[in-house]
mmCIF file of C-alpha atoms in Angstrom:
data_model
loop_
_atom_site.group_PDB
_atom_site.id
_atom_site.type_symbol
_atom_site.label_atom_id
_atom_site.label_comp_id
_atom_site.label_asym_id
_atom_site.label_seq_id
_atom_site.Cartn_x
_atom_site.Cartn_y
_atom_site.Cartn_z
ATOM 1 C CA UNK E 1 18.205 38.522 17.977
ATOM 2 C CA UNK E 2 17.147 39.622 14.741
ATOM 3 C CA UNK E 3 13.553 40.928 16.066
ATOM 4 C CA UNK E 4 15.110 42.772 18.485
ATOM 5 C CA UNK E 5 17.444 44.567 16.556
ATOM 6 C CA UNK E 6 14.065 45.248 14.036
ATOM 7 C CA UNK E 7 12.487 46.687 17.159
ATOM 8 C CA UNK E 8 14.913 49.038 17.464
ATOM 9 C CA UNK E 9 15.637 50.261 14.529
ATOM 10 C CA UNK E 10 11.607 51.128 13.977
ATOM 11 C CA UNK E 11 12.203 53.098 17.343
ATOM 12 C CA UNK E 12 14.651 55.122 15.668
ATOM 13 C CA UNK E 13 12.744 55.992 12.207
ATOM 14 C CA UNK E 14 9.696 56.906 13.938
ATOM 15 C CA UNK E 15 11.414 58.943 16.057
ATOM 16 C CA UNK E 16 13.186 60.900 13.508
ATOM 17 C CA UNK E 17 10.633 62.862 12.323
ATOM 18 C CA UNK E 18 9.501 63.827 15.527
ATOM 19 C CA UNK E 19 12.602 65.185 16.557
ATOM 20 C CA UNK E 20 12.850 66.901 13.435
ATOM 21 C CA UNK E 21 9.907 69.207 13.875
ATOM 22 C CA UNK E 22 10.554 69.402 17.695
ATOM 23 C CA UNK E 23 14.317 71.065 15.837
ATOM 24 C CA UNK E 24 12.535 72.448 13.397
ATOM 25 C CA UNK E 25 10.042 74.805 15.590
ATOM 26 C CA UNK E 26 12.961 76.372 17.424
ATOM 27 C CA UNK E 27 14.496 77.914 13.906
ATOM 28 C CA UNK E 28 13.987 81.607 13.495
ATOM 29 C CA UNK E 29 12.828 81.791 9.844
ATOM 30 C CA UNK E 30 10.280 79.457 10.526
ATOM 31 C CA UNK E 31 9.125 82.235 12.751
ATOM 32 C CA UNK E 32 6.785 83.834 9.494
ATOM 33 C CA UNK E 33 4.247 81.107 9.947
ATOM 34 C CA UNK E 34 0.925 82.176 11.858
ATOM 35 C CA UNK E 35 -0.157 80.267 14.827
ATOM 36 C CA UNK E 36 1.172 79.639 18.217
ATOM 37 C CA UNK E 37 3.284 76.917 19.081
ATOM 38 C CA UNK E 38 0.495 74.137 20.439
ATOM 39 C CA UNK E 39 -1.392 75.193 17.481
ATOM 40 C CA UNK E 40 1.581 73.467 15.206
ATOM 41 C CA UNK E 41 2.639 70.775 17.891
ATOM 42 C CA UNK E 42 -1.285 69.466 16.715
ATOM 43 C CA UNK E 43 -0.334 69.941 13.152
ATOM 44 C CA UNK E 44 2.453 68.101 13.204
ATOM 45 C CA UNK E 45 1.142 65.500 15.653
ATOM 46 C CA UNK E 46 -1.442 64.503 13.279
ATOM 47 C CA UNK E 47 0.681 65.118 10.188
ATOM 48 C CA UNK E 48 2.695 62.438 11.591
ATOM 49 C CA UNK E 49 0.475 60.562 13.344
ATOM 50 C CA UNK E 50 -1.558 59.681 10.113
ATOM 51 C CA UNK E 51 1.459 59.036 8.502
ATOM 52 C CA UNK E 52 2.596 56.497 11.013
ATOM 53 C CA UNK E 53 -0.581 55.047 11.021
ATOM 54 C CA UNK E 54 -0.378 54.326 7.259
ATOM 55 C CA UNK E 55 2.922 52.663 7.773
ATOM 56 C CA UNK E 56 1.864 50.515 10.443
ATOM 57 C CA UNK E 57 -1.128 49.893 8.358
ATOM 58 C CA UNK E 58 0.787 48.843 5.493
ATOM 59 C CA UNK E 59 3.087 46.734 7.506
ATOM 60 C CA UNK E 60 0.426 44.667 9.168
ATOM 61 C CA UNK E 61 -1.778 44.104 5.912
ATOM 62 C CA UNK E 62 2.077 43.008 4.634
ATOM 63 C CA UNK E 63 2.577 40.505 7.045
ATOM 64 C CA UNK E 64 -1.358 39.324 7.327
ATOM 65 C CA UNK E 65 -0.870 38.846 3.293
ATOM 66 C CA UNK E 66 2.658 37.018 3.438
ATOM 67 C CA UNK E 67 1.486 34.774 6.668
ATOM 68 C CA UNK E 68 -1.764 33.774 4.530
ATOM 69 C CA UNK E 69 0.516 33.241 1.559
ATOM 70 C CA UNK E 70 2.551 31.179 3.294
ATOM 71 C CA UNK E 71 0.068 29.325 5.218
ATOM 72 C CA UNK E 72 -1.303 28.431 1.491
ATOM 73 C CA UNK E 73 1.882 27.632 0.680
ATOM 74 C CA UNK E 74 2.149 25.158 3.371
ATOM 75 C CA UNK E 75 -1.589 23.672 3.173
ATOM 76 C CA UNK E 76 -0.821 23.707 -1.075
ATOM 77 C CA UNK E 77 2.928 21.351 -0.042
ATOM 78 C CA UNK E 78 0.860 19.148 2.004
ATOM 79 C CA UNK E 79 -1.776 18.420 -0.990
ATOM 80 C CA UNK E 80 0.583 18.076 -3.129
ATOM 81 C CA UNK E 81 2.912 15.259 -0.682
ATOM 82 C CA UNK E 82 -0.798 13.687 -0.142
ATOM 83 C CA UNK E 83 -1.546 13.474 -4.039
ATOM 84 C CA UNK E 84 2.088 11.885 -4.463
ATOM 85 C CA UNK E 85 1.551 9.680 -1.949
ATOM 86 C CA UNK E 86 -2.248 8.588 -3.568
ATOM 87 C CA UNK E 87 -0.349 8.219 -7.272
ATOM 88 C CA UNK E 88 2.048 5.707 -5.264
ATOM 89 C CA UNK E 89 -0.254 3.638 -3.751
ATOM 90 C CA UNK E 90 -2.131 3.478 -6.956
ATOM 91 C CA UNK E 91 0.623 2.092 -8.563
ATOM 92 C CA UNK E 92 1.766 -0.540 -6.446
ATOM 93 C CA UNK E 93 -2.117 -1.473 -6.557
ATOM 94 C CA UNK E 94 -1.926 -1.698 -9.892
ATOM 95 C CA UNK E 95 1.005 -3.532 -10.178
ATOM 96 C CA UNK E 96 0.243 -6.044 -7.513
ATOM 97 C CA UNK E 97 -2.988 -7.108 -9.222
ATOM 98 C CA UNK E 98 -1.046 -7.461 -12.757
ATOM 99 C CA UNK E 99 1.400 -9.780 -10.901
ATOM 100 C CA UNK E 100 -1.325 -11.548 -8.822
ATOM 101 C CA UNK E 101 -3.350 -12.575 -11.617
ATOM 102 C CA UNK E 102 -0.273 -13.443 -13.557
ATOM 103 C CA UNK E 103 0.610 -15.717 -11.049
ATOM 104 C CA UNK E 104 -2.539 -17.341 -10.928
ATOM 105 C CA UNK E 105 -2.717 -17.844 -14.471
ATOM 106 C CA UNK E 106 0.581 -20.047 -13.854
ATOM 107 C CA UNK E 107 -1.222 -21.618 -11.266
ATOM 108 C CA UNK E 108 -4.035 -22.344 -13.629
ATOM 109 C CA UNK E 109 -2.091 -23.542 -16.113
ATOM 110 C CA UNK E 110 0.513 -26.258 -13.658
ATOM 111 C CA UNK E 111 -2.856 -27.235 -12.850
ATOM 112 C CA UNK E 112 -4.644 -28.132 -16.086
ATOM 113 C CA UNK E 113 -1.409 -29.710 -17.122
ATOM 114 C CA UNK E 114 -1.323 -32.187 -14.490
ATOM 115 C CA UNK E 115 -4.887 -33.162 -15.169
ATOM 116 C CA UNK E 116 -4.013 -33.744 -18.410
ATOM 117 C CA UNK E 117 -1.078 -35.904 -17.420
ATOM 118 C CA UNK E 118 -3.441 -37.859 -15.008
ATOM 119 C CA UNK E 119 -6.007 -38.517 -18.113
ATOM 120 C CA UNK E 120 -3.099 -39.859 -20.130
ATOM 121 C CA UNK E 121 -3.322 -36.636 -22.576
ATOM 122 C CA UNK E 122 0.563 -36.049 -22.029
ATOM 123 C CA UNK E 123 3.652 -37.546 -21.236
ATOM 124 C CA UNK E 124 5.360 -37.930 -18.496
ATOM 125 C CA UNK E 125 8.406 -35.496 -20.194
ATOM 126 C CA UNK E 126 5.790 -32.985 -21.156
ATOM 127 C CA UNK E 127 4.418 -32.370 -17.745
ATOM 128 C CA UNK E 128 8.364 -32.295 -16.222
ATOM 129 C CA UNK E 129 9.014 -29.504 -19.232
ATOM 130 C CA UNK E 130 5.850 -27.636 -18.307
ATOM 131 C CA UNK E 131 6.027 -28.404 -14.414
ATOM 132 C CA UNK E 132 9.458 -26.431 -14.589
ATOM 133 C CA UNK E 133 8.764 -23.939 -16.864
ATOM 134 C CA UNK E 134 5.872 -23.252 -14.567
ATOM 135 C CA UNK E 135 7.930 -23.001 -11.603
ATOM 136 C CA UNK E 136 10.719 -20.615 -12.945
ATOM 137 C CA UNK E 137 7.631 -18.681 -13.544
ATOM 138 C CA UNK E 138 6.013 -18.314 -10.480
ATOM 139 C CA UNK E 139 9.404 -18.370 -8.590
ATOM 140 C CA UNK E 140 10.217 -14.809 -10.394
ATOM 141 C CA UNK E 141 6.876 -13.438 -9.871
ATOM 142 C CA UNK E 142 7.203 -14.307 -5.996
ATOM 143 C CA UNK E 143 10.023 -12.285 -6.135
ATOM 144 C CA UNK E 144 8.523 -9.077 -7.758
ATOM 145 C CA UNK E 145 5.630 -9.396 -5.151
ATOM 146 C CA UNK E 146 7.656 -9.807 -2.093
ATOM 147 C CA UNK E 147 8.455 -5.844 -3.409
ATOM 148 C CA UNK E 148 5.411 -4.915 -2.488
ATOM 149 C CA UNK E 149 4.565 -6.218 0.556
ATOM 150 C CA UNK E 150 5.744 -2.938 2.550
ATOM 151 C CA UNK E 151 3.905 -0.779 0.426
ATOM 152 C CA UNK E 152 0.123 -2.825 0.624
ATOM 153 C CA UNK E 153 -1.064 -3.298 3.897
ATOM 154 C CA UNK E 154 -2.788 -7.310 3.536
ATOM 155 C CA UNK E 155 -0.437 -8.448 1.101
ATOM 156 C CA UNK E 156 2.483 -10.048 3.214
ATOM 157 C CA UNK E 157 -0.039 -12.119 4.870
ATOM 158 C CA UNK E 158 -2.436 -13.246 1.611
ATOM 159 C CA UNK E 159 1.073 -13.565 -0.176
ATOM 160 C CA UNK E 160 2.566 -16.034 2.831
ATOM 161 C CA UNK E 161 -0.853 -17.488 2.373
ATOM 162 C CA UNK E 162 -0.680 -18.220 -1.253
ATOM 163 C CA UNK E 163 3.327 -19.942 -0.809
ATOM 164 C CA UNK E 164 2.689 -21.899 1.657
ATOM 165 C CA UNK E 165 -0.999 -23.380 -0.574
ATOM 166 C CA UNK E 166 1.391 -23.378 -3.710
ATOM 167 C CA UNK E 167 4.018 -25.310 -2.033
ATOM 168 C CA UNK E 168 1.347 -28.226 -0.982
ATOM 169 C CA UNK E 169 0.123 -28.270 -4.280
ATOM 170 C CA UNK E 170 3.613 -28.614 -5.506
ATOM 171 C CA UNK E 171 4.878 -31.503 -3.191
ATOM 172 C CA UNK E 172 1.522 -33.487 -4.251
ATOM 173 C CA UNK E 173 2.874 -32.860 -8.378
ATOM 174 C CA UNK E 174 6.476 -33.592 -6.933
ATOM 175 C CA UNK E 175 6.123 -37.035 -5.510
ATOM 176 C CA UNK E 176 2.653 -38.762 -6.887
ATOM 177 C CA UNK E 177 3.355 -36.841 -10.625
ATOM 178 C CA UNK E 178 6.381 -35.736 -11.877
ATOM 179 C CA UNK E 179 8.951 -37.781 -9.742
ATOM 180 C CA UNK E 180 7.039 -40.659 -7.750
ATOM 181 C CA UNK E 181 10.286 -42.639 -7.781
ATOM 182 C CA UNK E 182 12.288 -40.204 -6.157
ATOM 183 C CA UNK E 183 12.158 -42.252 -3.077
ATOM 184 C CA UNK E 184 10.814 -38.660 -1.211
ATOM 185 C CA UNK E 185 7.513 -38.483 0.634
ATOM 186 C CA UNK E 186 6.715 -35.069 1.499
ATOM 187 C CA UNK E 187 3.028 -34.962 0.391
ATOM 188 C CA UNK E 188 1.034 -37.198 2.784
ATOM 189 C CA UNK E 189 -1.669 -37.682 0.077
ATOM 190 C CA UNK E 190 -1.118 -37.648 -4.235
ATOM 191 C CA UNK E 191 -4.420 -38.985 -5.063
ATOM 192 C CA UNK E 192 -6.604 -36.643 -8.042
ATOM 193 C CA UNK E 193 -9.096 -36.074 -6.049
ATOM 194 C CA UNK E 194 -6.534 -34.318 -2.932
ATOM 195 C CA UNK E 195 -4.704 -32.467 -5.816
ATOM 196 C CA UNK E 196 -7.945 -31.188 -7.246
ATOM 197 C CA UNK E 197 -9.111 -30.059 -4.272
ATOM 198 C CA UNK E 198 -5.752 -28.367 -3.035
ATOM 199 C CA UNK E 199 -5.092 -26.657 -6.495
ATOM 200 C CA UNK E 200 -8.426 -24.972 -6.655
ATOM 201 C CA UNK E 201 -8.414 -24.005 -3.120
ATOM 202 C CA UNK E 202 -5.105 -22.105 -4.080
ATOM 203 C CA UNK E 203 -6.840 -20.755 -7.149
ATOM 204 C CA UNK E 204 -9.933 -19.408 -5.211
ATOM 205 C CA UNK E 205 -7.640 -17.977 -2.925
ATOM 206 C CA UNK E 206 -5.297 -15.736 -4.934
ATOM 207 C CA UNK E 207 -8.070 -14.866 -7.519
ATOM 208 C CA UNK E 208 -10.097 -13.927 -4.629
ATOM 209 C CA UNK E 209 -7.251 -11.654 -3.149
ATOM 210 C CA UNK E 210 -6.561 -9.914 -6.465
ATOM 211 C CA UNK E 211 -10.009 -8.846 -5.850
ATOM 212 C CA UNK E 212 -9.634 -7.354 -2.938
ATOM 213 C CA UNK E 213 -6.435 -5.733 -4.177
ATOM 214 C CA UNK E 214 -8.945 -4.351 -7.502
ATOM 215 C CA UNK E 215 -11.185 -2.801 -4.642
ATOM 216 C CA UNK E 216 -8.189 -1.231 -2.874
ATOM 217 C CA UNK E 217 -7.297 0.610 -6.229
ATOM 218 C CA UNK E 218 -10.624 1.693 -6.785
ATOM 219 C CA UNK E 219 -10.655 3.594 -3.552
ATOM 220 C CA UNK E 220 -7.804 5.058 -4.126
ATOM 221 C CA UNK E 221 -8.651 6.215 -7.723
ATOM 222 C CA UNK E 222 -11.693 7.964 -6.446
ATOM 223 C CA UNK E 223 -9.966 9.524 -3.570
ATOM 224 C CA UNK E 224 -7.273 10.676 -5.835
ATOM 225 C CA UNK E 225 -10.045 12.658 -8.176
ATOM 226 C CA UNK E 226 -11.867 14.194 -5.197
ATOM 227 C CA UNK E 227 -8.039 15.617 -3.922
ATOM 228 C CA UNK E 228 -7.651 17.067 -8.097
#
């Protein structure tokens, strides 16, 4: 609707001033001018026509300019939502590998603990203290992970990955460590040698993932300098 009323209004400027001088020639004290009528019809014509031609001039080079300003405008937005959008993933990259290696340091620590328990370094009330200190631990950092799962593509599976290793190891501490007489068997075998092998399977694991997780943010630190 708009266009079309733009249309028509243009219609009527440009043909003001031809009606003008079309008025104009047929007034008798114009009549002092030499030359014939055609003669001034030409005049006119390409009086006007030039000066049309400048306006449509001007009003295309306007809208080439404001389409190009716009489309930079548009391309500039979209750089801009795509450098966001880098600076995000960066920091949930960054945060997940804090968290990650913090919860493997808990993991490394329930773990040296409990050998120390086995070689008779500790106590059976020292290992409980630690063994739930430990736990509150890595319970909260679970928690600050599971976050971050939508926003990193392979964690939700390595994370799933590293509970379900973690809750082995901790059901082997549970019933052959730390409460044997409980009167629970959930851990099939307690021995050293099982624990051993299931804690540093768990540890290999995360510390492992947390490298893949450094290698993430690396790629997305260099694509973030060659977008700035």
């Amino acid at each position: 609707m708009k266009k079309w009323l733009t249309g028509i209004v243009v219609v009527i400027i440009l043909s003001i001033p031809v009606l003008f001088v079309a008025w104009g020639m047929t007034w008798k004290w114009t009549s002092f001018a030499p030359g014939d009528t055609d003669a001034w019809i030409g005049f006119w014509g390409g009086y006007l026509g030039a000066i049309i031609g400048a306006l449509a001039a001007g009003a295309i080079a306007y809208f080439v300019a404001r389409r190009q300003i716009d489309l930079q405008a548009e391309m500039d937005n979209k750089r801009e939502k795509q450098f966001l959008a880098t600076q995000l993933r960066i920091q949930k990259y960054q945060e997940a590998y804090s968290l990650l290696g913090d919860l493997n340091r808990e993991f490394v620590v329930l773990r040296m603990e409990v050998l120390k328990y086995i070689h008779k370094e500790i106590d059976l009330t020292a290992l409980r203290t630690i063994d739930d200190k430990c736990q509150e631990n890595i319970m909260i950092l679970n928690r600050r992970i599971n976050s971050l799962e939508p926003f990193i593509e392979k964690l939700p599976q390595a994370h799933k990955t590293i509970k379900a290793n973690y809750q082995i190891m901790v059901d082997i501490i549970y019933d052959g460590y730390t409460y044997p007489e409980s009167g629970k068997t959930i851990a099939l075998d307690t021995s050293s040698d099982t624990f051993k092998s299931v804690s540093q399977e768990l540890l290999m694991y995360t510390m492992h993932f947390c490298e893949d997780i450094n290698g993430y943010l690396k790629n997305e630190i260099n694509k973030l300098e060659k977008e700035s």
